[in-house]
């Protein structure tokens, strides 16, 4: 395929490939895959400029020209970096990655099905350049206010526990921190007010931060919860063991904690739509409704 005297036509190869019918080098007729219309449009556009608006000449075949069978990975990187949308704006990282995928897929077809030499192309992320991380999902202040209201009005099983768990999450604690909190971390006989040591996020349960004040709204929720906390030996006692416990006295797991938060959210009409997929991490990274009432939990436990 890299012959200097009779190089194959890349446009003809592309047409047969996307049409789902092509001829192998040994003369065998092959019925290939059935492509969806969106993929065919994208591959034709980025590879050959087919169906592109007038003046848009950024397809791979036009860019690489006579080097279509004798290119280097750096050519793909340079081409991808220059790509723009139809309006001339730089191509978004996701679209740039899809364009590179079109090129890699085309040459993979040439290698595997047409007997071409191996190009040994790097992964897509190397050729397309880094993709910036997606924006972190958060709730609006209106939604966190609604979740606080839902926790205050919740009348499901163990409402005091549900309210405290929701408040801890609204205060910025990650679910792992709330689950790992134990009774020994809570100190009520402090002259400066109730304090606690919080588990360090993204760390083991044994790693805790410094003693910090408990935000006033959480103190209220804690005062309602502790008298009805369902501690049971050997998993927990009145003064030891997990702060948030199940009816058997065991600490909550991540699945139960997430389900509890979703059940609370589902009781508010403004949160019903997002409740089934709501995750505690999203709540913890959202604007806290307690921000104007007291310092963030644990020195901003987020």
Short mmCIF file of C-alpha atoms in Angstrom, two decimals:
data_model
loop_
_atom_site.label_atom_id
_atom_site.label_comp_id
_atom_site.label_asym_id
_atom_site.label_seq_id
_atom_site.Cartn_x
_atom_site.Cartn_y
_atom_site.Cartn_z
CA UNK A 1 0.00 0.00 0.00
CA UNK A 2 2.98 2.31 0.32
CA UNK A 3 4.03 1.76 -3.27
CA UNK A 4 5.49 4.85 -4.95
CA UNK A 5 4.12 3.87 -8.38
CA UNK A 6 0.54 2.94 -7.72
CA UNK A 7 -0.75 4.20 -4.40
CA UNK A 8 -4.38 3.29 -3.61
CA UNK A 9 -7.05 5.96 -3.58
CA UNK A 10 -7.89 6.81 0.08
CA UNK A 11 -11.25 8.27 -0.96
CA UNK A 12 -12.25 4.99 -2.64
CA UNK A 13 -11.16 3.01 0.41
CA UNK A 14 -13.15 5.30 2.71
CA UNK A 15 -16.24 4.99 0.50
CA UNK A 16 -16.17 1.20 0.48
CA UNK A 17 -15.40 0.99 4.19
CA UNK A 18 -18.31 3.19 5.23
CA UNK A 19 -20.59 1.58 2.65
CA UNK A 20 -19.97 -1.72 4.43
CA UNK A 21 -18.55 -3.51 1.37
CA UNK A 22 -14.93 -3.64 0.23
CA UNK A 23 -12.40 -5.96 -1.44
CA UNK A 24 -9.44 -7.37 0.47
CA UNK A 25 -5.98 -7.51 -1.11
CA UNK A 26 -6.51 -11.22 -1.90
CA UNK A 27 -9.57 -10.32 -3.99
CA UNK A 28 -12.12 -11.47 -1.41
CA UNK A 29 -15.32 -9.42 -1.23
CA UNK A 30 -16.08 -8.47 2.35
CA UNK A 31 -19.37 -7.31 3.83
CA UNK A 32 -18.33 -5.12 6.72
CA UNK A 33 -20.08 -3.43 9.60
CA UNK A 34 -23.28 -1.43 9.38
CA UNK A 35 -22.50 2.17 10.31
CA UNK A 36 -24.95 4.52 11.95
CA UNK A 37 -25.62 7.76 10.10
CA UNK A 38 -23.99 9.98 12.70
CA UNK A 39 -20.70 8.06 12.55
CA UNK A 40 -20.70 8.00 8.76
CA UNK A 41 -21.28 11.75 8.63
CA UNK A 42 -18.48 12.45 11.14
CA UNK A 43 -15.96 10.14 9.47
CA UNK A 44 -16.69 11.51 5.97
CA UNK A 45 -16.42 15.07 7.26
CA UNK A 46 -13.17 14.76 9.19
CA UNK A 47 -11.46 12.35 6.82
CA UNK A 48 -12.54 13.64 3.42
CA UNK A 49 -14.47 16.89 3.92
CA UNK A 50 -17.64 15.32 2.51
CA UNK A 51 -20.79 17.35 3.29
CA UNK A 52 -18.67 20.17 4.75
CA UNK A 53 -19.89 23.74 4.20
CA UNK A 54 -18.21 25.83 1.51
CA UNK A 55 -14.76 26.98 2.44
CA UNK A 56 -14.16 24.38 5.15
CA UNK A 57 -11.00 22.50 4.08
CA UNK A 58 -9.77 20.94 7.28
CA UNK A 59 -10.29 17.28 6.51
CA UNK A 60 -7.41 14.87 7.01
CA UNK A 61 -6.97 13.87 3.36
CA UNK A 62 -6.68 17.50 2.25
CA UNK A 63 -4.24 18.30 5.05
CA UNK A 64 -1.94 15.31 4.56
CA UNK A 65 -2.09 15.28 0.74
CA UNK A 66 0.51 13.02 -0.90
CA UNK A 67 1.71 11.81 2.50
CA UNK A 68 -1.56 9.98 3.21
CA UNK A 69 0.34 6.64 3.31
CA UNK A 70 3.66 8.03 4.59
CA UNK A 71 2.77 10.22 7.55
CA UNK A 72 4.06 10.43 11.12
CA UNK A 73 2.02 10.69 14.35
CA UNK A 74 3.17 14.30 14.65
CA UNK A 75 1.19 15.07 11.50
CA UNK A 76 -2.02 13.94 13.23
CA UNK A 77 -1.18 15.97 16.32
CA UNK A 78 -0.57 19.10 14.24
CA UNK A 79 -3.77 18.55 12.23
CA UNK A 80 -5.88 18.02 15.36
CA UNK A 81 -4.47 21.13 17.01
CA UNK A 82 -5.48 23.27 14.00
CA UNK A 83 -9.07 22.00 13.73
CA UNK A 84 -11.85 24.55 14.08
CA UNK A 85 -15.63 24.41 14.07
CA UNK A 86 -17.57 25.64 11.07
CA UNK A 87 -17.71 29.13 12.57
CA UNK A 88 -13.93 29.27 12.91
CA UNK A 89 -13.80 28.76 16.66
CA UNK A 90 -11.21 26.29 17.98
CA UNK A 91 -12.65 22.79 18.10
CA UNK A 92 -13.71 21.61 21.55
CA UNK A 93 -11.55 18.92 23.14
CA UNK A 94 -14.27 16.26 22.86
CA UNK A 95 -14.83 16.93 19.15
CA UNK A 96 -11.09 17.00 18.56
CA UNK A 97 -10.83 13.57 20.12
CA UNK A 98 -13.59 12.25 17.87
CA UNK A 99 -11.79 13.60 14.80
CA UNK A 100 -8.61 11.80 15.83
CA UNK A 101 -10.63 8.63 16.42
CA UNK A 102 -11.86 8.84 12.82
CA UNK A 103 -8.28 8.93 11.53
CA UNK A 104 -7.12 6.12 13.81
CA UNK A 105 -10.11 3.95 12.84
CA UNK A 106 -9.48 4.50 9.14
CA UNK A 107 -5.87 3.38 9.36
CA UNK A 108 -6.80 0.47 11.61
CA UNK A 109 -9.14 -0.65 8.82
CA UNK A 110 -6.31 -0.28 6.30
CA UNK A 111 -4.01 -2.35 8.50
CA UNK A 112 -6.38 -5.13 9.47
CA UNK A 113 -8.52 -5.53 6.37
CA UNK A 114 -6.43 -4.24 3.48
CA UNK A 115 -3.01 -5.53 4.43
CA UNK A 116 -1.34 -2.15 4.90
CA UNK A 117 1.89 -1.69 6.82
CA UNK A 118 1.61 -1.04 10.56
CA UNK A 119 1.67 2.61 11.60
CA UNK A 120 1.77 1.89 15.37
CA UNK A 121 -0.24 4.99 16.18
CA UNK A 122 -0.23 6.26 19.77
CA UNK A 123 -3.48 6.32 21.79
CA UNK A 124 -6.11 8.90 20.94
CA UNK A 125 -5.39 11.01 24.04
CA UNK A 126 -1.77 11.45 22.89
CA UNK A 127 -2.71 12.47 19.35
CA UNK A 128 -5.65 14.69 20.29
CA UNK A 129 -4.01 16.44 23.22
CA UNK A 130 -5.26 16.61 26.78
CA UNK A 131 -8.98 16.84 27.44
CA UNK A 132 -9.80 19.26 30.25
CA UNK A 133 -11.73 17.73 33.13
CA UNK A 134 -15.48 18.09 32.99
CA UNK A 135 -16.98 20.80 35.13
CA UNK A 136 -17.86 19.53 38.58
CA UNK A 137 -21.58 18.90 38.98
CA UNK A 138 -23.19 20.90 41.77
CA UNK A 139 -26.61 21.90 43.02
CA UNK A 140 -27.82 25.47 43.08
CA UNK A 141 -28.30 27.31 46.35
CA UNK A 142 -32.04 27.04 45.73
CA UNK A 143 -31.71 23.24 45.53
CA UNK A 144 -29.58 22.92 48.68
CA UNK A 145 -32.10 25.09 50.52
CA UNK A 146 -34.82 22.72 49.29
CA UNK A 147 -32.83 19.71 50.48
CA UNK A 148 -32.47 21.27 53.93
CA UNK A 149 -36.22 21.82 54.04
CA UNK A 150 -36.80 18.23 52.95
CA UNK A 151 -34.55 16.98 55.77
CA UNK A 152 -36.44 19.09 58.33
CA UNK A 153 -39.80 17.73 57.15
CA UNK A 154 -38.75 14.12 56.52
CA UNK A 155 -41.05 11.62 58.25
CA UNK A 156 -39.63 8.36 56.90
CA UNK A 157 -37.73 5.70 58.92
CA UNK A 158 -35.36 7.18 61.52
CA UNK A 159 -36.02 10.82 60.59
CA UNK A 160 -33.48 12.18 63.11
CA UNK A 161 -30.70 10.13 61.52
CA UNK A 162 -31.80 11.19 58.04
CA UNK A 163 -31.75 14.84 59.05
CA UNK A 164 -28.27 14.62 60.59
CA UNK A 165 -26.85 12.71 57.61
CA UNK A 166 -28.31 15.25 55.20
CA UNK A 167 -27.08 18.18 57.28
CA UNK A 168 -23.56 16.73 57.42
CA UNK A 169 -23.55 16.44 53.64
CA UNK A 170 -24.96 19.96 53.20
CA UNK A 171 -22.18 21.23 55.47
CA UNK A 172 -19.63 19.94 52.97
CA UNK A 173 -18.68 16.55 54.41
CA UNK A 174 -17.98 13.86 51.84
CA UNK A 175 -20.00 10.64 52.35
CA UNK A 176 -16.86 8.76 53.45
CA UNK A 177 -16.24 11.37 56.13
CA UNK A 178 -19.79 11.18 57.47
CA UNK A 179 -19.75 7.38 57.52
CA UNK A 180 -16.34 7.23 59.24
CA UNK A 181 -17.27 9.72 61.97
CA UNK A 182 -17.41 8.00 65.38
CA UNK A 183 -18.82 8.97 68.75
CA UNK A 184 -15.33 9.37 70.17
CA UNK A 185 -14.78 12.28 67.77
CA UNK A 186 -17.64 14.28 69.30
CA UNK A 187 -17.01 16.44 72.36
CA UNK A 188 -19.96 18.17 74.01
CA UNK A 189 -18.28 19.46 77.20
CA UNK A 190 -16.19 22.12 75.51
CA UNK A 191 -16.55 25.68 76.83
CA UNK A 192 -16.35 27.04 73.31
CA UNK A 193 -19.25 24.83 72.28
CA UNK A 194 -19.60 21.32 70.81
CA UNK A 195 -16.60 20.22 68.73
CA UNK A 196 -15.51 17.15 66.77
CA UNK A 197 -12.62 15.62 64.90
CA UNK A 198 -13.52 14.81 61.33
CA UNK A 199 -12.07 11.98 59.23
CA UNK A 200 -9.74 13.36 56.58
CA UNK A 201 -11.33 13.11 53.15
CA UNK A 202 -9.89 10.58 50.68
CA UNK A 203 -7.96 8.93 53.49
CA UNK A 204 -8.32 6.03 55.89
CA UNK A 205 -10.93 6.15 58.63
CA UNK A 206 -8.14 6.35 61.21
CA UNK A 207 -6.83 9.65 59.82
CA UNK A 208 -8.61 12.57 61.45
CA UNK A 209 -8.23 16.30 61.31
CA UNK A 210 -7.89 18.75 64.21
CA UNK A 211 -10.64 19.42 66.72
CA UNK A 212 -13.07 21.92 65.18
CA UNK A 213 -16.36 23.53 66.07
CA UNK A 214 -19.57 21.85 64.96
CA UNK A 215 -21.70 24.27 62.89
CA UNK A 216 -24.72 25.39 64.83
CA UNK A 217 -27.34 23.79 62.49
CA UNK A 218 -25.55 20.44 62.89
CA UNK A 219 -25.60 20.84 66.67
CA UNK A 220 -29.39 21.03 66.55
CA UNK A 221 -29.60 17.96 64.33
CA UNK A 222 -27.12 16.12 66.57
CA UNK A 223 -29.13 16.97 69.70
CA UNK A 224 -32.23 15.43 68.13
CA UNK A 225 -30.42 12.33 66.88
CA UNK A 226 -28.27 11.19 69.81
CA UNK A 227 -31.17 10.29 72.18
CA UNK A 228 -32.64 7.95 69.54
CA UNK A 229 -29.37 6.60 68.09
CA UNK A 230 -29.86 2.82 67.76
CA UNK A 231 -26.52 1.68 69.20
CA UNK A 232 -26.14 -2.04 69.86
CA UNK A 233 -23.14 -3.98 71.15
CA UNK A 234 -20.75 -5.22 69.94
CA UNK A 235 -20.88 -2.82 66.99
CA UNK A 236 -21.60 0.36 68.93
CA UNK A 237 -22.37 1.74 72.37
CA UNK A 238 -23.78 5.00 73.71
CA UNK A 239 -20.34 6.62 73.73
CA UNK A 240 -18.40 4.63 71.13
CA UNK A 241 -18.71 3.36 67.60
CA UNK A 242 -20.06 4.92 64.40
CA UNK A 243 -22.01 8.14 64.80
CA UNK A 244 -24.50 7.18 62.08
CA UNK A 245 -25.76 3.65 62.70
CA UNK A 246 -28.36 1.28 61.31
CA UNK A 247 -31.06 -0.37 63.42
CA UNK A 248 -28.59 -3.18 64.15
CA UNK A 249 -26.03 -0.78 65.56
CA UNK A 250 -23.65 -1.11 62.62
CA UNK A 251 -22.29 1.89 60.78
CA UNK A 252 -23.92 2.89 57.51
CA UNK A 253 -22.26 1.90 54.24
CA UNK A 254 -21.99 4.07 51.12
CA UNK A 255 -24.97 2.44 49.41
CA UNK A 256 -27.26 2.96 52.39
CA UNK A 257 -26.03 6.52 52.91
CA UNK A 258 -26.70 7.43 49.28
CA UNK A 259 -30.14 5.80 49.33
CA UNK A 260 -31.01 7.69 52.51
CA UNK A 261 -30.08 11.03 50.95
CA UNK A 262 -32.14 10.25 47.84
CA UNK A 263 -35.16 9.27 49.92
CA UNK A 264 -34.99 12.61 51.71
CA UNK A 265 -34.64 14.55 48.45
CA UNK A 266 -37.55 12.68 46.85
CA UNK A 267 -39.95 14.15 49.43
CA UNK A 268 -39.46 17.68 48.08
CA UNK A 269 -41.39 18.55 44.90
CA UNK A 270 -38.51 20.63 43.54
CA UNK A 271 -36.03 17.76 43.93
CA UNK A 272 -38.12 14.80 42.80
CA UNK A 273 -36.70 14.83 39.29
CA UNK A 274 -33.04 14.68 40.37
CA UNK A 275 -33.51 12.56 43.51
CA UNK A 276 -33.10 9.11 41.87
CA UNK A 277 -29.58 9.94 40.66
CA UNK A 278 -28.50 12.39 43.37
CA UNK A 279 -25.08 11.60 44.86
CA UNK A 280 -23.77 12.85 48.23
CA UNK A 281 -20.55 14.09 46.61
CA UNK A 282 -22.57 16.47 44.44
CA UNK A 283 -24.34 17.86 47.50
CA UNK A 284 -21.08 18.18 49.45
CA UNK A 285 -19.51 20.28 46.69
CA UNK A 286 -22.56 22.54 46.33
CA UNK A 287 -23.17 25.89 48.04
CA UNK A 288 -24.04 25.19 51.65
CA UNK A 289 -27.26 26.64 53.06
CA UNK A 290 -25.35 26.94 56.36
CA UNK A 291 -22.66 29.23 54.95
CA UNK A 292 -24.27 32.36 56.35
CA UNK A 293 -25.00 30.81 59.74
CA UNK A 294 -21.65 29.40 60.84
CA UNK A 295 -18.23 28.38 59.65
CA UNK A 296 -18.04 25.43 57.25
CA UNK A 297 -17.76 22.05 58.91
CA UNK A 298 -14.26 20.91 59.72
CA UNK A 299 -12.59 23.96 58.28
CA UNK A 300 -14.34 23.46 54.97
CA UNK A 301 -14.42 19.68 54.89
CA UNK A 302 -14.76 19.72 51.15
#
